[in-house]
Each structure stands twice: as C-alpha cells, then as structure tokens.
Short mmCIF file of C-alpha atoms and ligand atoms in Angstrom, two decimals:
data_model
loop_
_atom_site.label_atom_id
_atom_site.label_comp_id
_atom_site.label_asym_id
_atom_site.label_seq_id
_atom_site.Cartn_x
_atom_site.Cartn_y
_atom_site.Cartn_z
CA MET A 15 -13.59 270.62 179.83
CA THR A 16 -11.52 272.60 177.36
CA LEU A 17 -9.66 275.50 178.94
CA ARG A 18 -9.71 278.82 177.04
CA LEU A 19 -6.34 280.50 177.22
CA GLY A 20 -5.14 283.84 175.82
CA VAL A 21 -1.75 285.07 174.64
CA GLY A 22 -0.95 286.06 178.24
CA ASP A 23 -1.18 282.38 179.23
CA ILE A 24 1.67 280.96 177.13
CA GLN A 25 3.53 279.68 180.22
CA GLN A 26 0.43 277.85 181.41
CA ALA A 27 -0.10 276.33 177.97
CA ALA A 28 3.55 275.22 177.92
CA GLU A 29 3.17 273.57 181.34
CA LEU A 30 0.08 271.69 180.12
CA LEU A 31 2.05 270.45 177.11
CA ARG A 32 4.96 269.35 179.27
CA ALA A 33 2.45 267.46 181.44
CA GLY A 34 1.24 265.43 178.43
CA LYS A 35 -1.88 267.48 177.63
CA VAL A 36 -3.24 268.41 174.21
CA VAL A 37 -3.39 272.15 173.46
CA ALA A 38 -4.54 273.91 170.26
CA PHE A 39 -2.50 276.96 169.25
CA PRO A 40 -2.34 279.46 166.37
CA THR A 41 0.24 279.26 163.61
CA GLU A 42 0.68 281.54 160.59
CA THR A 43 -1.15 278.93 158.43
CA VAL A 44 -4.00 277.37 160.47
CA TYR A 45 -4.48 276.37 164.13
CA GLY A 46 -2.51 273.28 165.22
CA LEU A 47 -3.48 270.68 167.82
CA GLY A 48 -0.27 270.21 169.77
CA ALA A 49 1.25 267.65 172.10
CA ASN A 50 4.80 266.81 173.18
CA ALA A 51 6.17 264.97 170.13
CA LEU A 52 8.48 262.89 172.32
CA ASP A 53 5.60 261.62 174.52
CA ALA A 54 3.80 258.78 172.70
CA ASP A 55 0.84 258.81 175.13
CA ALA A 56 0.29 262.53 174.64
CA VAL A 57 0.45 262.11 170.84
CA ALA A 58 -2.08 259.26 171.07
CA ARG A 59 -4.53 261.80 172.55
CA ILE A 60 -4.20 263.95 169.41
CA PHE A 61 -5.26 261.01 167.22
CA ALA A 62 -8.12 260.13 169.58
CA SER A 63 -9.54 263.67 169.83
CA LYS A 64 -9.47 264.28 166.06
CA GLY A 65 -10.59 260.79 165.09
CA ARG A 66 -7.49 260.72 162.90
CA PRO A 67 -6.52 257.40 161.28
CA PRO A 68 -3.27 256.11 162.85
CA SER A 69 -1.88 255.69 159.32
CA ASN A 70 -1.67 259.48 158.82
CA PRO A 71 1.58 260.92 160.27
CA LEU A 72 1.86 264.27 162.08
CA ILE A 73 4.03 267.33 161.47
CA VAL A 74 6.51 268.02 164.27
CA HIS A 75 6.89 271.74 165.02
CA VAL A 76 10.28 272.97 166.17
CA ALA A 77 11.60 276.17 167.78
CA ASP A 78 14.70 276.37 165.55
CA ILE A 79 16.85 274.55 162.99
CA GLU A 80 18.99 273.09 165.78
CA GLN A 81 16.01 271.24 167.26
CA ALA A 82 15.06 269.94 163.79
CA ARG A 83 18.55 268.56 163.21
CA GLY A 84 18.22 266.45 166.36
CA LEU A 85 15.04 264.81 165.06
CA ALA A 86 16.02 263.95 161.46
CA GLU A 87 18.86 262.99 159.14
CA TRP A 88 19.45 266.55 158.00
CA ASN A 89 20.96 267.29 154.55
CA ASP A 90 22.13 270.23 152.44
CA SER A 91 18.78 270.79 150.73
CA ALA A 92 17.06 270.88 154.12
CA GLN A 93 19.63 273.37 155.37
CA SER A 94 19.21 275.65 152.33
CA LEU A 95 15.40 275.55 152.50
CA ALA A 96 15.25 276.06 156.27
CA GLU A 97 17.67 278.99 156.13
CA ARG A 98 15.59 280.60 153.40
CA PHE A 99 12.01 279.84 154.54
CA TRP A 100 12.00 279.12 158.29
CA PRO A 101 10.26 280.23 160.29
CA GLY A 102 7.48 279.86 157.75
CA PRO A 103 4.88 277.70 155.96
CA LEU A 104 7.24 275.00 154.66
CA THR A 105 7.24 271.43 156.03
CA LEU A 106 10.27 269.22 155.26
CA VAL A 107 10.04 265.40 155.23
CA LEU A 108 13.34 263.69 156.12
CA PRO A 109 14.54 260.32 157.45
CA LYS A 110 13.70 260.35 161.13
CA ARG A 111 15.93 259.93 164.16
CA ALA A 112 14.53 259.51 167.69
CA VAL A 113 10.85 260.28 167.06
CA PRO A 114 8.17 257.97 168.49
CA ASP A 115 6.59 255.69 165.85
CA ILE A 116 3.09 256.96 166.55
CA VAL A 117 4.10 260.46 165.30
CA THR A 118 5.33 259.12 161.95
CA ALA A 119 2.61 256.46 161.61
CA GLY A 120 5.32 253.83 161.84
CA GLY A 121 7.15 255.21 158.79
CA PRO A 122 10.87 255.93 158.41
CA THR A 123 10.46 259.69 157.79
CA VAL A 124 9.41 262.67 159.91
CA ALA A 125 7.79 265.93 158.77
CA LEU A 126 9.30 269.06 160.38
CA ARG A 127 8.30 272.69 160.39
CA MET A 128 9.31 275.85 162.28
CA PRO A 129 6.17 278.04 162.31
CA ALA A 130 6.38 281.82 161.88
CA HIS A 131 3.56 282.83 164.24
CA PRO A 132 4.93 284.68 167.32
CA VAL A 133 2.56 282.82 169.68
CA ALA A 134 3.56 279.43 168.24
CA LEU A 135 7.25 280.26 168.55
CA ALA A 136 6.88 281.56 172.10
CA LEU A 137 4.96 278.39 173.03
CA LEU A 138 7.61 276.11 171.47
CA ARG A 139 10.36 277.94 173.35
CA ALA A 140 8.46 277.88 176.64
CA ALA A 141 7.58 274.18 176.27
CA GLY A 142 11.18 273.26 175.49
CA VAL A 143 10.05 270.19 173.53
CA PRO A 144 9.07 269.71 169.87
CA LEU A 145 5.30 269.73 169.34
CA ALA A 146 3.50 267.25 167.10
CA ALA A 147 0.55 269.15 165.69
CA PRO A 148 -1.93 268.38 162.92
CA SER A 149 -4.52 270.96 161.96
CA ALA A 150 -6.96 271.47 164.86
CA ASN A 151 -10.13 270.06 163.27
CA LEU A 152 -12.00 266.78 163.31
CA SER A 153 -10.34 264.44 160.81
CA GLY A 154 -11.42 265.27 157.24
CA GLY A 155 -13.25 268.45 158.23
CA ILE A 156 -12.60 272.13 157.52
CA SER A 157 -9.32 273.33 159.06
CA ALA A 158 -9.54 275.91 161.86
CA THR A 159 -8.27 279.46 161.35
CA ARG A 160 -9.84 280.82 164.56
CA ALA A 161 -10.11 279.54 168.15
CA GLU A 162 -13.90 279.42 167.66
CA HIS A 163 -13.47 276.99 164.75
CA VAL A 164 -11.29 274.78 166.98
CA LEU A 165 -13.96 274.72 169.68
CA ALA A 166 -16.76 274.08 167.17
CA GLY A 167 -15.14 270.72 166.40
CA LEU A 168 -13.12 269.80 169.48
CA ASP A 169 -14.68 271.45 172.57
CA GLY A 170 -14.59 268.95 175.43
CA LYS A 171 -12.21 266.66 173.53
CA ILE A 172 -8.97 268.63 174.05
CA ASP A 173 -7.39 270.11 177.17
CA ALA A 174 -7.02 273.74 176.07
CA VAL A 175 -7.08 276.21 173.20
CA LEU A 176 -4.70 279.16 173.11
CA ASP A 177 -6.57 281.96 171.33
CA GLY A 178 -4.21 284.10 169.25
CA GLY A 179 -6.82 285.56 166.91
CA ALA A 180 -7.20 284.66 163.24
CA ALA A 181 -4.40 282.60 161.67
CA PRO A 182 -3.23 285.02 158.97
CA GLY A 183 -2.21 282.66 156.13
CA GLY A 184 -5.46 280.70 156.10
CA ILE A 185 -4.33 277.44 154.43
CA GLU A 186 -1.76 274.82 155.43
CA SER A 187 2.00 274.71 154.85
CA THR A 188 3.60 273.29 151.71
CA VAL A 189 4.95 269.77 152.36
CA VAL A 190 8.14 268.78 150.54
CA GLY A 191 9.93 265.40 150.64
CA LEU A 192 13.70 265.58 150.24
CA ALA A 193 14.83 262.17 149.08
CA PRO A 194 14.51 263.11 146.23
CA PRO A 195 12.88 266.59 146.32
CA ARG A 196 9.14 266.15 145.76
CA LEU A 197 6.01 268.20 146.32
CA LEU A 198 3.84 266.18 148.74
CA ARG A 199 1.17 268.83 149.43
CA PRO A 200 0.81 272.25 147.77
CA GLY A 201 0.38 274.96 150.38
CA LEU A 202 0.93 278.53 151.43
CA LEU A 203 4.55 278.70 150.23
CA SER A 204 4.61 278.65 146.41
CA VAL A 205 6.33 275.90 144.45
CA ALA A 206 8.19 278.57 142.46
CA ASP A 207 9.78 279.96 145.64
CA ILE A 208 10.98 276.47 146.66
CA GLU A 209 12.26 275.58 143.18
CA ALA A 210 14.25 278.83 143.12
CA VAL A 211 16.32 277.39 145.99
CA ILE A 212 16.67 273.64 145.23
CA GLY A 213 15.63 273.27 141.59
CA PRO A 214 12.68 271.36 140.11
CA LEU A 215 10.43 269.37 142.44
CA LEU A 216 8.98 266.04 141.40
CA ARG A 217 5.20 266.14 141.44
CA GLY A 218 2.69 263.44 142.16
CA ALA A 219 2.15 263.83 138.38
CA GLY A 220 -0.06 266.83 139.11
CA GLU A 221 -3.39 267.47 140.74
CA GLY A 222 -5.92 264.69 140.92
CA THR A 223 -3.44 261.84 141.06
CA HIS A 224 -2.29 259.81 144.00
CA LEU A 225 0.48 261.50 145.99
CA PRO A 226 2.89 259.50 148.16
CA SER A 227 1.77 261.18 151.37
CA PRO A 228 -0.64 259.14 153.46
CA GLY A 229 -2.53 262.22 154.61
CA LEU A 230 -3.52 263.31 151.16
CA LEU A 231 -6.92 261.68 151.24
CA GLU A 232 -9.16 262.77 148.42
CA ARG A 233 -11.99 263.97 150.67
CA HIS A 234 -10.55 266.51 153.13
CA TYR A 235 -11.14 270.07 154.39
CA ALA A 236 -14.79 269.28 153.76
CA PRO A 237 -17.92 271.05 155.02
CA ARG A 238 -20.83 268.85 156.13
CA THR A 239 -23.07 270.58 153.59
CA PRO A 240 -22.88 269.07 150.05
CA PHE A 241 -20.35 271.22 148.17
CA VAL A 242 -19.85 271.61 144.40
CA VAL A 243 -17.14 273.55 142.52
CA VAL A 244 -18.10 274.69 138.99
CA GLU A 245 -17.51 277.42 136.43
CA ASP A 246 -20.20 280.11 136.57
CA ALA A 247 -21.32 278.83 139.97
CA ALA A 248 -23.60 281.83 140.58
CA SER A 249 -25.96 280.66 137.82
CA HIS A 250 -26.50 277.35 139.66
CA VAL A 251 -27.45 278.69 143.08
CA LYS A 252 -31.07 277.99 144.05
CA PRO A 253 -32.93 279.47 147.03
CA GLY A 254 -31.60 277.94 150.26
CA GLU A 255 -28.16 277.28 148.76
CA GLY A 256 -24.90 279.17 149.35
CA LEU A 257 -22.11 280.49 147.13
CA LEU A 258 -18.37 280.95 147.64
CA THR A 259 -16.83 283.21 145.01
CA HIS A 260 -13.98 285.55 144.20
CA LEU A 261 -16.02 287.17 141.41
CA GLU A 262 -18.45 290.09 141.44
CA HIS A 263 -21.78 288.96 142.78
CA GLY A 264 -24.93 290.63 143.97
CA SER A 265 -27.46 288.31 145.51
CA ARG A 266 -28.51 285.43 147.76
CA ILE A 267 -26.27 283.75 150.33
CA VAL A 268 -22.77 284.54 149.29
CA GLU A 269 -19.26 284.63 150.76
CA ARG A 270 -17.15 286.90 148.59
CA LEU A 271 -13.40 286.27 148.78
CA PRO A 272 -10.59 288.40 147.32
CA ALA A 273 -9.57 287.58 143.72
CA ASP A 274 -5.87 287.10 144.60
CA PRO A 275 -4.48 283.79 145.97
CA ALA A 276 -3.16 285.18 149.28
CA GLY A 277 -6.39 287.01 150.05
CA TYR A 278 -8.51 284.03 149.01
CA ALA A 279 -6.44 281.69 151.22
CA ALA A 280 -6.69 283.98 154.23
CA GLY A 281 -10.49 283.93 154.09
CA LEU A 282 -11.31 280.48 152.67
CA TYR A 283 -11.83 278.30 155.77
CA ASP A 284 -13.49 281.10 157.72
CA ALA A 285 -16.01 281.52 154.89
CA LEU A 286 -16.56 277.75 154.63
CA HIS A 287 -17.13 277.48 158.39
CA ARG A 288 -19.75 280.27 158.20
CA LEU A 289 -21.56 278.79 155.21
CA ASP A 290 -21.47 275.30 156.73
CA ALA A 291 -23.05 276.55 159.96
CA MET A 292 -26.09 277.88 158.07
CA GLY A 293 -27.70 274.51 157.45
CA LEU A 294 -28.07 275.11 153.70
CA ALA A 295 -29.10 272.46 151.19
CA ARG A 296 -25.95 272.88 149.12
CA LEU A 297 -22.87 275.06 148.72
CA TRP A 298 -21.44 276.10 145.38
CA ALA A 299 -17.99 277.53 144.70
CA GLU A 300 -16.80 279.35 141.64
CA ALA A 301 -14.00 277.36 139.99
CA LEU A 302 -10.59 279.03 140.43
CA PRO A 303 -8.24 280.29 137.70
CA GLU A 304 -5.53 278.12 136.12
CA GLY A 305 -1.94 278.86 137.10
CA GLU A 306 0.43 277.66 139.78
CA GLU A 307 -0.28 280.54 142.15
CA TRP A 308 -3.77 279.04 142.59
CA LEU A 309 -2.53 275.41 142.83
CA ALA A 310 -2.92 274.93 146.59
CA LEU A 311 -6.36 276.56 146.58
CA ARG A 312 -7.63 274.42 143.67
CA ASP A 313 -6.35 271.42 145.66
CA ARG A 314 -8.30 272.48 148.77
CA LEU A 315 -11.55 273.14 146.85
CA ARG A 316 -11.28 269.85 144.98
CA ARG A 317 -10.78 267.85 148.18
CA ALA A 318 -13.41 269.80 150.11
CA SER A 319 -15.97 269.06 147.37
CA THR A 320 -15.12 265.36 147.00
CA PRO A 321 -18.27 263.45 147.98
CA ARG A 322 -18.21 261.07 150.92
CA PRO A 323 -17.10 257.58 149.84
O1 LIG B 407 0.27 274.39 158.11
C1 LIG B 407 0.30 273.23 158.50
O2 LIG B 407 0.99 272.34 157.94
C2 LIG B 407 -0.55 272.86 159.71
C3 LIG B 407 -0.04 273.66 160.91
C4 LIG B 407 -0.74 273.30 162.20
O3 LIG B 407 1.35 273.47 161.03
N1 LIG B 407 -0.54 271.46 159.97
C5 LIG B 407 -1.18 270.57 159.18
O4 LIG B 407 -1.10 269.26 159.65
O5 LIG B 407 -1.77 270.87 158.17
P1 LIG B 407 -1.98 268.07 159.07
O6 LIG B 407 -1.69 266.92 159.95
O7 LIG B 407 -3.38 268.50 158.94
O8 LIG B 407 -1.33 267.78 157.68
C6 LIG B 407 -0.03 267.25 157.62
C7 LIG B 407 0.24 266.66 156.27
C8 LIG B 407 -0.61 265.44 156.04
O9 LIG B 407 -0.99 265.42 154.68
C9 LIG B 407 0.36 264.30 156.36
O10 LIG B 407 0.05 263.09 155.73
C10 LIG B 407 1.67 264.88 155.85
O11 LIG B 407 1.61 266.24 156.21
N2 LIG B 407 2.79 264.23 156.52
C11 LIG B 407 3.10 264.26 157.83
N3 LIG B 407 4.18 263.49 158.08
C12 LIG B 407 4.57 262.97 156.89
C13 LIG B 407 5.61 262.08 156.48
N4 LIG B 407 6.48 261.58 157.35
N5 LIG B 407 5.69 261.76 155.16
C14 LIG B 407 4.82 262.26 154.27
N6 LIG B 407 3.80 263.10 154.59
C15 LIG B 407 3.68 263.44 155.89
MG1 LIG B 408 -5.33 268.68 158.40
#
C-alpha cells in the first residue's frame, strides 16, 4: 500500500522517513524518492523499489549548507557555488565523509543538493536528516514530474507519495564534480551560469561520449514505446504514431511543447508520460536546436530514444 499524502501532511511524511520508510516528494526539478541517507536499510529500499543497479549512486538532499559540510570534504568552489545557486538545481560531487557506502555505490565521493521546492525544504527540515533521493521512477524510465507519474511506476512499491503538484522545472539538476570542476550531467542550471562562478568546466568531451558518472547510462528517461528523434519529424509520423515537437504542427497525435528551453523542460516528461500511455506503435520527436541552452534537453531526448540493448 502506498499512502497518498498532501502538503498538509509534511510532519507525517517526515515521521515515516525517520522510521526508515521510503517517501516520494516534489522538488523544483522532478519528484525524488527519498529515504534517510544515514540509514543503510532505508536506502536499500530505494534501490529495491526502483530496480536501480547498486552501482549507481544517489544524490543526498540537504536542508542547508551546514548539513552538506558535515557530509563531505567541502572546498572553496563548493562554497561559492552553493552560496550562489542553493537552494536550486545544482548537485555537487565531493569527497564523502560519514555517508553509508550504499548511498555512494561504494565510491569515495558523495553527490549533494539543496532543493529549492518549498515542500522539499519543509520536509528536509521536519525530518532533521539528509535524504537520499533519486528521481522517483522505475530505473531507466521517464522521470516523474507529477505524483500521478510516481504512482504509475511505483504504486505498491513505496510507502508514500507527498503530492505537491507539478514539479516546475521539469528536468533534473545539473551534476558537477569538483576535483577538478567537471560537468557530469547537464541539467536545469545552465553550464554558463556555473562557469561564471568557477570558470571553465571540463566536459566528458561533449555529448555522446562516456561521462565519468556511473548513472549516465546511454538508455535512460525512456518511454516503453519505440522513440525516434529526427529533423522534420512531422513528415515521418504515420497513423497510430505520436509526435513530440516544439514547432508549429496541425495534425495527428501530437504533444506541442514551447520553443524555449525552460518551457520545453517544464513540459517534456509530462508529455512523454501521456504519449507513452497511449499504446502507440512509435513516437517521434523533432530534433532540438544547436546551442548550449538546449544541451540538457538534447541529452534527455538522445538517452530516451536510445534503443534497448
Ligand atoms: O534533479 C535531480 O537531480 C533529481 C531530484 C530528485 O533531486 N534527482 C535525480 O537523481 O535526478 P538520479 O538518481 O535520477 O540521478 C542522479 C545522478 C545520476 O546520474 C548519478 O549517477 C549521479 O547523479 N551521481 C550520484 N552520485 C554521484 C557520485 N558520487 N559521483 C558521480 N555521479 C553521481
Ligand atoms: Mg533518474
């Protein structure tokens, strides 16, 4: 049984978390699937419910910079970035201190983020413990931006979902390693904003190459329906197939998203969930523009359309 909680039930959700339960909650990016990061048994339930490989480490969510400093070997770059962008969609990877091995997949570093969503922050404060939380979807599937998406994948497998409405950002946080500074996953916070604070970030040599972050599997964020990203996608759509586009379009089964990166991000997973639920033969997406402001979204479409191995 998965308990449905509302924003009036934050105390109850916090008590469940303190008791070792697994609770999904909204953040400003996507919904997270949270457990007490200091309780290895509780964290094990996150991996089990998502079917997540134990080799893929989790992000630990904190209530403030002070809590983060207790969990990692903090440094000046971390301080500058956290002061500028926290709370917000930036995850920092640092050498870990007392964090259970299961959270970090046995590795020497921990990923930390202070989320900007008021419900997430209230929950972190009420729980009084850091919360390990991956995105609240079955491993490899489309991330959840609504409580309904969480339940579509995880109903009966998790203890509760705290419904805070639609997650406004729509795609995940940007993950940055700090020894030395490196982009590990493009995300909602732009690379340009981060580089304005700490200077150039190393890249995994760009999109399409292997990045040194175990979670960056090629196939990810993927609908069950076969999904293809091409230029002029509308011309490929046959009857019984669906289209995701930011361009003008008049016909057939179509999800039209805004033609700006923030608007596109906010609607992407919701649109993919809807199209995927229709049982179509195939989904097409219009290829996205060049340019760094579309980097994270090109990354998501590429991974979501990577065929099963
Ligand atoms: O916006 C977000 O980041 C959302 C919300 C819930 O905070 N969370 C999220 O978590 O997207 P998840 O688990 O779906 O993605 C976390 C990413 C994965 O690619 C993982 O491999 C990487 O962060 N990661 C976590 N810990 C890491 C570490 N110690 N070193 C390198 N990468 C790490
Ligand atoms: Mg995820």
